[in-house]
mmCIF file of C-alpha atoms in Angstrom:
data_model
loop_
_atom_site.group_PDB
_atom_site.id
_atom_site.type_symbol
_atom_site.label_atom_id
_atom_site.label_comp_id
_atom_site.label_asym_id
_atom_site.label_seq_id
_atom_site.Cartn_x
_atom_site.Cartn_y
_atom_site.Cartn_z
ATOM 1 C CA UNK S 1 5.215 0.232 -36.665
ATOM 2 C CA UNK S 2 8.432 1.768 -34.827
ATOM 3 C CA UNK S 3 6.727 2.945 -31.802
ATOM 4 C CA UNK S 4 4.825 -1.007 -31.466
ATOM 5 C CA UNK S 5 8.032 -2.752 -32.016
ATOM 6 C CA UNK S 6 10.285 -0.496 -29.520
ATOM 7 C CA UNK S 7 7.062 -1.266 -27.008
ATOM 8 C CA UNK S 8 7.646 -4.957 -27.308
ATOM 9 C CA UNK S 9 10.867 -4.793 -26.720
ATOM 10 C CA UNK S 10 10.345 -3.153 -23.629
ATOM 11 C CA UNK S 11 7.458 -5.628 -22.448
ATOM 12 C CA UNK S 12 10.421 -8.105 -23.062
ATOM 13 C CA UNK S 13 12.490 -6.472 -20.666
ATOM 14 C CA UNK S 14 10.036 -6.425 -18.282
ATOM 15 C CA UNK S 15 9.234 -9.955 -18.009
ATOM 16 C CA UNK S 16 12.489 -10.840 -17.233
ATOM 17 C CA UNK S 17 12.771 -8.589 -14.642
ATOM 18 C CA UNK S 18 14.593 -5.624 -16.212
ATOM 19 C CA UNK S 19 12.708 -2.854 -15.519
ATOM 20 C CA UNK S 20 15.137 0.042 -15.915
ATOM 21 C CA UNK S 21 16.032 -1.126 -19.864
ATOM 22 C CA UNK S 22 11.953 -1.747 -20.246
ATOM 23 C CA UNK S 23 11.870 1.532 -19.155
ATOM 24 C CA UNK S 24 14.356 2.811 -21.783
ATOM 25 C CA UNK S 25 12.497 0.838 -24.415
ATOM 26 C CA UNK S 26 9.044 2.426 -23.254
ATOM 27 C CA UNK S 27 10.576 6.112 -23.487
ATOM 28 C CA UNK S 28 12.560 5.469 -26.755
ATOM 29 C CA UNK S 29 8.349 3.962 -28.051
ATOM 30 C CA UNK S 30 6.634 7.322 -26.539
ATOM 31 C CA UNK S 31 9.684 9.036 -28.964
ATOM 32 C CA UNK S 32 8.269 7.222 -32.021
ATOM 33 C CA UNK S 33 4.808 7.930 -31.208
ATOM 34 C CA UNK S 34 4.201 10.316 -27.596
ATOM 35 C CA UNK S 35 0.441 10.043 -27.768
ATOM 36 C CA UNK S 36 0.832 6.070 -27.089
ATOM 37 C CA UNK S 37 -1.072 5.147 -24.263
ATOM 38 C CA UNK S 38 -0.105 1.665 -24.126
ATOM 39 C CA UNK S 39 3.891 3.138 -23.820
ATOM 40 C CA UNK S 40 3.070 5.299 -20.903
ATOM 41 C CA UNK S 41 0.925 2.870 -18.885
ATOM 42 C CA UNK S 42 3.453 -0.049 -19.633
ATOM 43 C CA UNK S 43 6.421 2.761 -17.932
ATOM 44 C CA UNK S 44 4.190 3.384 -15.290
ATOM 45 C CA UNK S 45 3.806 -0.196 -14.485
ATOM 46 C CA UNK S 46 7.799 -0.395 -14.414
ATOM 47 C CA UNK S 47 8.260 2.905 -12.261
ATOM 48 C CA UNK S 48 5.797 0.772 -9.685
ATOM 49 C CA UNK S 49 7.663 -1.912 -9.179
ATOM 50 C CA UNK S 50 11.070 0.049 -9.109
ATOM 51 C CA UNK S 51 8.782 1.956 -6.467
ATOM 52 C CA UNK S 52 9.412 4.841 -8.283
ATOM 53 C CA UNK S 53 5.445 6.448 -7.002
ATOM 54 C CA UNK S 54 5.706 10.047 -8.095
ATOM 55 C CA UNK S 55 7.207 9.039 -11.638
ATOM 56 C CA UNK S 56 4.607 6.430 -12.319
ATOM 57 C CA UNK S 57 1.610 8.677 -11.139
ATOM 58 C CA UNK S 58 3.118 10.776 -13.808
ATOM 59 C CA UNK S 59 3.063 8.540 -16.759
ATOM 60 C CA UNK S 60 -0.489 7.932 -15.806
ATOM 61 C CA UNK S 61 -1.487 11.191 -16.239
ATOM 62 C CA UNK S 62 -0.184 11.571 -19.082
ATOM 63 C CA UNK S 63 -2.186 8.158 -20.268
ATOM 64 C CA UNK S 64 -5.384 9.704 -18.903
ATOM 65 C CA UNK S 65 -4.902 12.612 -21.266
ATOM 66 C CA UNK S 66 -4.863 10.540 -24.262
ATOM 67 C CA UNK S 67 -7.724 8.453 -22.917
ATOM 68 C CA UNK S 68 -9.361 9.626 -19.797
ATOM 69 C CA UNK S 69 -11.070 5.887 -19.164
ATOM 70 C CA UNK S 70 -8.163 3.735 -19.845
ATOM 71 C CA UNK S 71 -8.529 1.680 -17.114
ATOM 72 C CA UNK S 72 -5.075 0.162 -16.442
ATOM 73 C CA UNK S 73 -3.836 3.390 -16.070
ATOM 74 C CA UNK S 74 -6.197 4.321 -13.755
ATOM 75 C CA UNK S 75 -5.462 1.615 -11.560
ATOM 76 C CA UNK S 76 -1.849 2.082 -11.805
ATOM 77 C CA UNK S 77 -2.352 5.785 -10.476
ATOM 78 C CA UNK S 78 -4.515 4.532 -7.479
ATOM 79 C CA UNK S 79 -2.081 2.111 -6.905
ATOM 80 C CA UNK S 80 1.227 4.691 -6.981
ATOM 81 C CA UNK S 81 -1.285 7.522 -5.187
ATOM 82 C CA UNK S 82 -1.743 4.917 -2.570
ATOM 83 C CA UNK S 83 1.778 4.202 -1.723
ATOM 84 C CA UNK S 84 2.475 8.251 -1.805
ATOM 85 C CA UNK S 85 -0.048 8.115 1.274
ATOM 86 C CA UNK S 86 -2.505 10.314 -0.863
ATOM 87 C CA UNK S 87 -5.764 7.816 -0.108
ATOM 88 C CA UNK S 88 -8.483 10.214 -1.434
ATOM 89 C CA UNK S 89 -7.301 10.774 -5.069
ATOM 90 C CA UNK S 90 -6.088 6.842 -5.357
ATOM 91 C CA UNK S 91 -10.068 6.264 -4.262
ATOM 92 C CA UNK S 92 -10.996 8.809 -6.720
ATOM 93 C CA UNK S 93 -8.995 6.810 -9.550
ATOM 94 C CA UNK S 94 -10.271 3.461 -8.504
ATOM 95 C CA UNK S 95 -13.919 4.921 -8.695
ATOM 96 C CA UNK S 96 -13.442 5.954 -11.879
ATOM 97 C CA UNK S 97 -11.695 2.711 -12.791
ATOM 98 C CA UNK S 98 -14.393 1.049 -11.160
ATOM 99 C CA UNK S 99 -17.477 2.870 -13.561
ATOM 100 C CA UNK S 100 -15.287 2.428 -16.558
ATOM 101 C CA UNK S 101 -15.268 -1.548 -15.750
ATOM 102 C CA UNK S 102 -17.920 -2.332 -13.411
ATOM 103 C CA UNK S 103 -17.140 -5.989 -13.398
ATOM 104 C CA UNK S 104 -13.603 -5.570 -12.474
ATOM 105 C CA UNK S 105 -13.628 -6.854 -8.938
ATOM 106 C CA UNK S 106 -10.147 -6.644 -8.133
ATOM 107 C CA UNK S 107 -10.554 -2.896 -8.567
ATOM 108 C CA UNK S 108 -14.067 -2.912 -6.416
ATOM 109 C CA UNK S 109 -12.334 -4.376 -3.478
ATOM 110 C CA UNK S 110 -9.572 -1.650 -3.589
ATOM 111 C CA UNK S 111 -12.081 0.411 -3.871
ATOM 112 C CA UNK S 112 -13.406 -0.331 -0.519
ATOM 113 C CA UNK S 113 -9.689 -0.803 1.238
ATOM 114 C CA UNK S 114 -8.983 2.891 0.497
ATOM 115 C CA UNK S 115 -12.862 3.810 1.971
ATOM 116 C CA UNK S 116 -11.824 1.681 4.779
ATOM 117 C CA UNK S 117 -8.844 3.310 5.682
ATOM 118 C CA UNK S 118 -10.080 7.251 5.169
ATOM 119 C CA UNK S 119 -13.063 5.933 7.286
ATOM 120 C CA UNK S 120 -10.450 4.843 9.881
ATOM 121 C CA UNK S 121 -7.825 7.881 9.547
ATOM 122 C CA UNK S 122 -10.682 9.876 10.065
ATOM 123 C CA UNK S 123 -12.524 8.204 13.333
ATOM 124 C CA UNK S 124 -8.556 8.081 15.031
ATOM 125 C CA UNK S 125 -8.452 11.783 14.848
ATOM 126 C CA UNK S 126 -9.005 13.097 18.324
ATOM 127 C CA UNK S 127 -11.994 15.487 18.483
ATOM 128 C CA UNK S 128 -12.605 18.181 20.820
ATOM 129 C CA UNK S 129 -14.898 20.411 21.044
ATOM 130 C CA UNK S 130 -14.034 24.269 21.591
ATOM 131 C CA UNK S 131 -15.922 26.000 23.933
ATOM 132 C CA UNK S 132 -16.140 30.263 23.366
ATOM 133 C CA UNK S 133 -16.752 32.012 26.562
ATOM 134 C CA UNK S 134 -18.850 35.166 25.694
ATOM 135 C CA UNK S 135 -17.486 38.236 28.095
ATOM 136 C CA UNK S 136 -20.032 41.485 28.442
ATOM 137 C CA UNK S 137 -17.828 44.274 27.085
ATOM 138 C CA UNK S 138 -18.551 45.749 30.499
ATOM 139 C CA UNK S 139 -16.544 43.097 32.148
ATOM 140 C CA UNK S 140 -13.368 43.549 29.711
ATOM 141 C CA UNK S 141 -13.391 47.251 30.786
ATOM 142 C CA UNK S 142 -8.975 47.919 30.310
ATOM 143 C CA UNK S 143 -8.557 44.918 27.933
ATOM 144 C CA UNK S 144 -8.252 45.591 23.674
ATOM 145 C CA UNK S 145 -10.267 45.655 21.415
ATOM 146 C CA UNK S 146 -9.964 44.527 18.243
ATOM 147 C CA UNK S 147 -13.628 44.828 16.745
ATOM 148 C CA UNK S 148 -14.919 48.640 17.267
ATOM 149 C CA UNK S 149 -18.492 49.374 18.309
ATOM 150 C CA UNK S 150 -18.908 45.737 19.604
ATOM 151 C CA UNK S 151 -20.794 44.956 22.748
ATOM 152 C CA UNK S 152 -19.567 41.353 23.382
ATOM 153 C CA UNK S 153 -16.239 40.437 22.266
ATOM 154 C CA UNK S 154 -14.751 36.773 22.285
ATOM 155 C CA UNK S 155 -12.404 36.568 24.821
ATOM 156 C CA UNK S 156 -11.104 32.641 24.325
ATOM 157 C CA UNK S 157 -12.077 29.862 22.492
ATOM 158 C CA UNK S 158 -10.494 26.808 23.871
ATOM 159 C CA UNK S 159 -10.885 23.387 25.699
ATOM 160 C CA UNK S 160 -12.605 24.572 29.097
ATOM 161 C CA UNK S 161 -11.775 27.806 28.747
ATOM 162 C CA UNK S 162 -7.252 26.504 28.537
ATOM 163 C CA UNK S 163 -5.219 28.501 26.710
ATOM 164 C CA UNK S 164 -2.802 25.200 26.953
ATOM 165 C CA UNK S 165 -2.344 23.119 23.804
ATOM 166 C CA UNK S 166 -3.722 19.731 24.054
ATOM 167 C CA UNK S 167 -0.785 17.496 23.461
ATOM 168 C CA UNK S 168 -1.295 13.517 22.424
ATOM 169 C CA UNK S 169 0.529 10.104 22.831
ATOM 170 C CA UNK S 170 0.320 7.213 21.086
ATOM 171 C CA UNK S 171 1.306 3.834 22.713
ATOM 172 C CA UNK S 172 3.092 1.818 21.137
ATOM 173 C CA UNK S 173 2.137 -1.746 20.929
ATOM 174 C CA UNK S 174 1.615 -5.202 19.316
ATOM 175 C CA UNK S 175 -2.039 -5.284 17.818
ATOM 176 C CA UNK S 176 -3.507 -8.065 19.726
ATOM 177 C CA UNK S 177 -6.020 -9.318 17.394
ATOM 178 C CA UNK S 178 -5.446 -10.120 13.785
ATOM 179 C CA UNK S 179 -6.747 -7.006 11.147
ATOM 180 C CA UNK S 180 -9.681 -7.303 9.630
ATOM 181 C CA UNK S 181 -8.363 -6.137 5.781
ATOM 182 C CA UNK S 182 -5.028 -6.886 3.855
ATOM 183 C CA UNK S 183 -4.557 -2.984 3.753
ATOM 184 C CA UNK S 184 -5.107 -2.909 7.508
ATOM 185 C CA UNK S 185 -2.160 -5.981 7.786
ATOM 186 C CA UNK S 186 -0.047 -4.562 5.406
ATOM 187 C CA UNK S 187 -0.414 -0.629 7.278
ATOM 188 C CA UNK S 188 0.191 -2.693 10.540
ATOM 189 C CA UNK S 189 3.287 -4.243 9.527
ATOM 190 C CA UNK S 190 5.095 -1.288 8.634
ATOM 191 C CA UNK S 191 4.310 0.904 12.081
ATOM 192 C CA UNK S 192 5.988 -2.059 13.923
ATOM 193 C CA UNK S 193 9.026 -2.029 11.621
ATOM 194 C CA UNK S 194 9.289 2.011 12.282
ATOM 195 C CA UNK S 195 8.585 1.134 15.802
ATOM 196 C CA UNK S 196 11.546 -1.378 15.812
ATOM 197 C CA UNK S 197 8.735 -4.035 17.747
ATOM 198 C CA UNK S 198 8.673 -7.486 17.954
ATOM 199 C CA UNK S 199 7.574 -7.861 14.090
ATOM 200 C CA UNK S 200 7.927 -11.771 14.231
ATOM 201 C CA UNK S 201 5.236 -11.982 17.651
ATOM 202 C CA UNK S 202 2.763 -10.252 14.909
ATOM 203 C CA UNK S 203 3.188 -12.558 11.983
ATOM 204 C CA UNK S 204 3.449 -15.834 13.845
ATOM 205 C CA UNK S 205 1.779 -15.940 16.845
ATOM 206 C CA UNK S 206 -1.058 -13.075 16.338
ATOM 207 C CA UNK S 207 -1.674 -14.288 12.877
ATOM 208 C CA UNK S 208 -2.807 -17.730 12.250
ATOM 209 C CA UNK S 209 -2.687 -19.367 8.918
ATOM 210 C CA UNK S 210 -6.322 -19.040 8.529
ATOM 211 C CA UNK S 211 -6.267 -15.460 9.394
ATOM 212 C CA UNK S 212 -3.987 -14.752 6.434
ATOM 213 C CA UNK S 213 -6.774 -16.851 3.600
ATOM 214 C CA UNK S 214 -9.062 -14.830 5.200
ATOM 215 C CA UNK S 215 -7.995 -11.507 4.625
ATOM 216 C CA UNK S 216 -6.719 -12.397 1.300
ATOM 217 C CA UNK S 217 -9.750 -14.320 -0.108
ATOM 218 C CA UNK S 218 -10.373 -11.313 -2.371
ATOM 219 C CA UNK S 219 -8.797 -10.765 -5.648
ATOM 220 C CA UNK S 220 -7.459 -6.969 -4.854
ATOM 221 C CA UNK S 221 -6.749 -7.981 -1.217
ATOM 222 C CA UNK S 222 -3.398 -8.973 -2.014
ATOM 223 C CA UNK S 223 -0.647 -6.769 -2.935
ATOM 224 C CA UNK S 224 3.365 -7.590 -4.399
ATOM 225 C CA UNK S 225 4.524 -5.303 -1.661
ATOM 226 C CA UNK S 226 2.849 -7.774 1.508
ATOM 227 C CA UNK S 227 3.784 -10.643 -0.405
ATOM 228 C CA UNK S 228 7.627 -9.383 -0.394
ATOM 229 C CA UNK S 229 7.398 -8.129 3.249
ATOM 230 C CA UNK S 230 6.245 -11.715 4.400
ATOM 231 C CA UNK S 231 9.133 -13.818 2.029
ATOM 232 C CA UNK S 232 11.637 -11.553 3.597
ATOM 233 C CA UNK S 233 10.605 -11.919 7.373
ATOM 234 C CA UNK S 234 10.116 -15.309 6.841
ATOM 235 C CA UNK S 235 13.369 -16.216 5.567
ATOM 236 C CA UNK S 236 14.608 -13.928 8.411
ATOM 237 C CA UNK S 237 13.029 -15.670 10.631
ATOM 238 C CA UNK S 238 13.880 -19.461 9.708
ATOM 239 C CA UNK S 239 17.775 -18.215 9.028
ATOM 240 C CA UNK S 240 17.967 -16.075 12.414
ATOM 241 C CA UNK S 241 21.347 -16.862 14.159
ATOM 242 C CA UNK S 242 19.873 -16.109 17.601
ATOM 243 C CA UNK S 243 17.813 -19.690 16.439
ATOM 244 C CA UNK S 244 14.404 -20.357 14.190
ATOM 245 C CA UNK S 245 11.584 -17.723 15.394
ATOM 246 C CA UNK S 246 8.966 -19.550 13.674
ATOM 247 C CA UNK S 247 8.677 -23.120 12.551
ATOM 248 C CA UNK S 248 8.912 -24.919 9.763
ATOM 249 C CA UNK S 249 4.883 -25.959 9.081
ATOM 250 C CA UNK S 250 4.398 -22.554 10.083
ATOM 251 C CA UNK S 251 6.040 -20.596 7.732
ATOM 252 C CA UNK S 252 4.642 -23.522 4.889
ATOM 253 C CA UNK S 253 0.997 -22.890 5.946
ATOM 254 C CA UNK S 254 1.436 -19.391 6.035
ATOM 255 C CA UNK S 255 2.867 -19.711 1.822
ATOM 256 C CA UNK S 256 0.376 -21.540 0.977
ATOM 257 C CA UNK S 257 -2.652 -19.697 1.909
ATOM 258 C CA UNK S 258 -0.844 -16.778 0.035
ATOM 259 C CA UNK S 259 -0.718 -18.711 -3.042
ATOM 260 C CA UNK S 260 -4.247 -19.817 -2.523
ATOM 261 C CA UNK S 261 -5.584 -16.164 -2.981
ATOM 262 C CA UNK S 262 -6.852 -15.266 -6.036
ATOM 263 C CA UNK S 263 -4.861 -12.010 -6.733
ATOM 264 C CA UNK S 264 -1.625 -13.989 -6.027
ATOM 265 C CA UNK S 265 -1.053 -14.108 -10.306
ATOM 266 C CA UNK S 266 -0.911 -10.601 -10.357
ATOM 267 C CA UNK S 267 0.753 -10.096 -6.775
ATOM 268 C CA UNK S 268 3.904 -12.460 -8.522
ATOM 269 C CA UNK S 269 3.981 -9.252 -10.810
ATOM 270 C CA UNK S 270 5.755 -7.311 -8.278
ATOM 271 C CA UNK S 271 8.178 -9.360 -7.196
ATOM 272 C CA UNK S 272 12.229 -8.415 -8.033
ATOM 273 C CA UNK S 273 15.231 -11.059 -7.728
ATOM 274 C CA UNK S 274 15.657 -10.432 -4.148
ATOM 275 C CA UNK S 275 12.178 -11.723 -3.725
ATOM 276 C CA UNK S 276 12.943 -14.872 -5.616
ATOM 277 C CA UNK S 277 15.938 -15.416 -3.584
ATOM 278 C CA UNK S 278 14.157 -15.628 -0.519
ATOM 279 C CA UNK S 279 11.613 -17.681 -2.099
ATOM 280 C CA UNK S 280 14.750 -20.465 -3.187
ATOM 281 C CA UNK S 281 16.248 -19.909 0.096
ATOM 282 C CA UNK S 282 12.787 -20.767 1.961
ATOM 283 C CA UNK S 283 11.787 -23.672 0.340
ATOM 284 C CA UNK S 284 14.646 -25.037 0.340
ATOM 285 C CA UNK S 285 15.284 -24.750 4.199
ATOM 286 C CA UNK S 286 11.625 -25.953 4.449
ATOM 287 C CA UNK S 287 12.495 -29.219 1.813
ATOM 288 C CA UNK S 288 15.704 -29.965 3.791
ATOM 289 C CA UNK S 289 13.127 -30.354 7.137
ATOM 290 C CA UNK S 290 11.196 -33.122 5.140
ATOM 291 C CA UNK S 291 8.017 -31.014 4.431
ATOM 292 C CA UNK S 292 6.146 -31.618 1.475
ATOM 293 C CA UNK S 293 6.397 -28.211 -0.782
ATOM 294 C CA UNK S 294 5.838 -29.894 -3.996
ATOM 295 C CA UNK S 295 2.641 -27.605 -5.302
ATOM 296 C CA UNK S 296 3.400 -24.439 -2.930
ATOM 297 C CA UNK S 297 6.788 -23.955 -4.272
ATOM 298 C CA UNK S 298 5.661 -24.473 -8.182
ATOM 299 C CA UNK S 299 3.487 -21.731 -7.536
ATOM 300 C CA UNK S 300 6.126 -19.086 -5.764
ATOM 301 C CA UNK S 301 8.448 -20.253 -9.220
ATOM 302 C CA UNK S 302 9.167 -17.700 -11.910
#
């Protein structure tokens, strides 16, 4: 049919990296036929990797309406609710994902990142408790009242009895143990960009090769968006003209125990041309320092 062919095109489009014509494509499909579910979650998965959040959420909706347990769709949401910062309804979608596919385990362990994180949003809210103070209505003889025929009245409710706000600080620092998630890494990395820290001190020196297979042993533990955050501070890095923050071996363990996760197939999804420039632009500064690349590279490769 019309609507099948026009979707194929678009998946075309998309493979090779086009993702605004696949995008046409999908929308001139959902014309032909705009109960296609397939045409909306295929757009979706465009608008993500244009990072495009809000429109992508939207297309998944939409797919959810037409089939409220399509799974891919309801990953894609999590995925763009995620990114929009809006942790409880992507855990909600990946909950549902996860009871319409119980096997899925890629979806299980995001599952448990966005837990993770609400657990840990939540426990790094300061707390306080407010104390009331209880005055006899004897003793606020002169002062208003607001509530007639009362014999107590509340005069405060605050932090020992303060009518101050309570005002908070964060420090800013360099985390000085590696994270124990992928989610936590990736959330990590991006406060010490906005922070304008010493991003390199974090990657290389805090973070051991090992530290990186360890946190992305798991299927779901590894995302297109770290993977393109550590090919672009890497090539920084070995291309700095203040001189090399990281060497060579380094940056070459550090690939390969990317490429060695299991979720690094469907990471490569997310990657754009800039991506694959750093990638050439890497391995070829790390071929021209004698290092063998032979199997890393094939796997960083369109």
């Amino acid at each position: 049919t019309r609507d099948v062919l026009t979707r194929e095109q678009g998946n075309e489009f998309f493979r090779t990296g086009n993702y605004r014509k696949a995008i046409q494509f999908y929308t001139r499909s959902l014309g032909y036929n705009p109960r296609s579910v397939s045409a909306f979650a295929n757009r979706a998965m465009a608008h993500l990797k244009l990072g495009e959040y809000y429109k992508a959420e939207i297309d998944c909706t939409l797919a959810l309406k037409q089939d409220a347990k399509h799974v891919k769709s309801l990953v894609r949401r999590g995925l763009a609710r995620r990114a929009l910062g809006r942790h409880k309804a992507a855990c909600a979608d990946f909950s549902q994902a996860c009871s319409a596919d119980p096997m899925n385990k890629a979806t299980i362990s995001r599952k448990r990142e966005e837990l993770e994180l609400i657990s840990l949003c939540s426990k790094s809210v300061p707390r306080h408790r407010l104390i009331p103070r209880v005055v006899n209505s004897k003793e606020a003889v002169g002062k208003p009242n607001t509530v007639e025929q009362h014999t107590d009245e509340i005069l405060s409710l605050t932090k020992e009895q303060s009518t101050e706000p309570v005002r908070f600080q964060l420090k800013s620092q360099i985390p000085a143990l590696p994270p124990r998630t992928a989610y936590e890494f990736c959330r990590n990395c991006h406060s010490l960009t906005k922070q304008h820290l010493d991003l390199e001190t974090y990657l290389f020196k805090v973070m051991a090769p090992d530290d990186y297979r360890r946190i992305f042993s798991k299927a779901a533990t590894l995302e297109g968006e770290i993977v393109s955050f550590l090919l672009s501070a890497i090539s920084s890095s070995l291309s700095s003209v203040e001189g090399r923050k990281t060497k060579p071996e380094l940056a070459l363990s550090i690939l390969s125990a990317l490429a060695e996760s299991p979720g690094f197939s469907f990471a490569k999804l997310f990657l754009n041309e800039e991506d694959y420039s750093n990638i050439e632009r890497i391995f070829g500064t790390l071929e021209r320092e004698g290092l063998e690349i032979g199997s890393t590279v094939q796997r960083y490769r369109k």
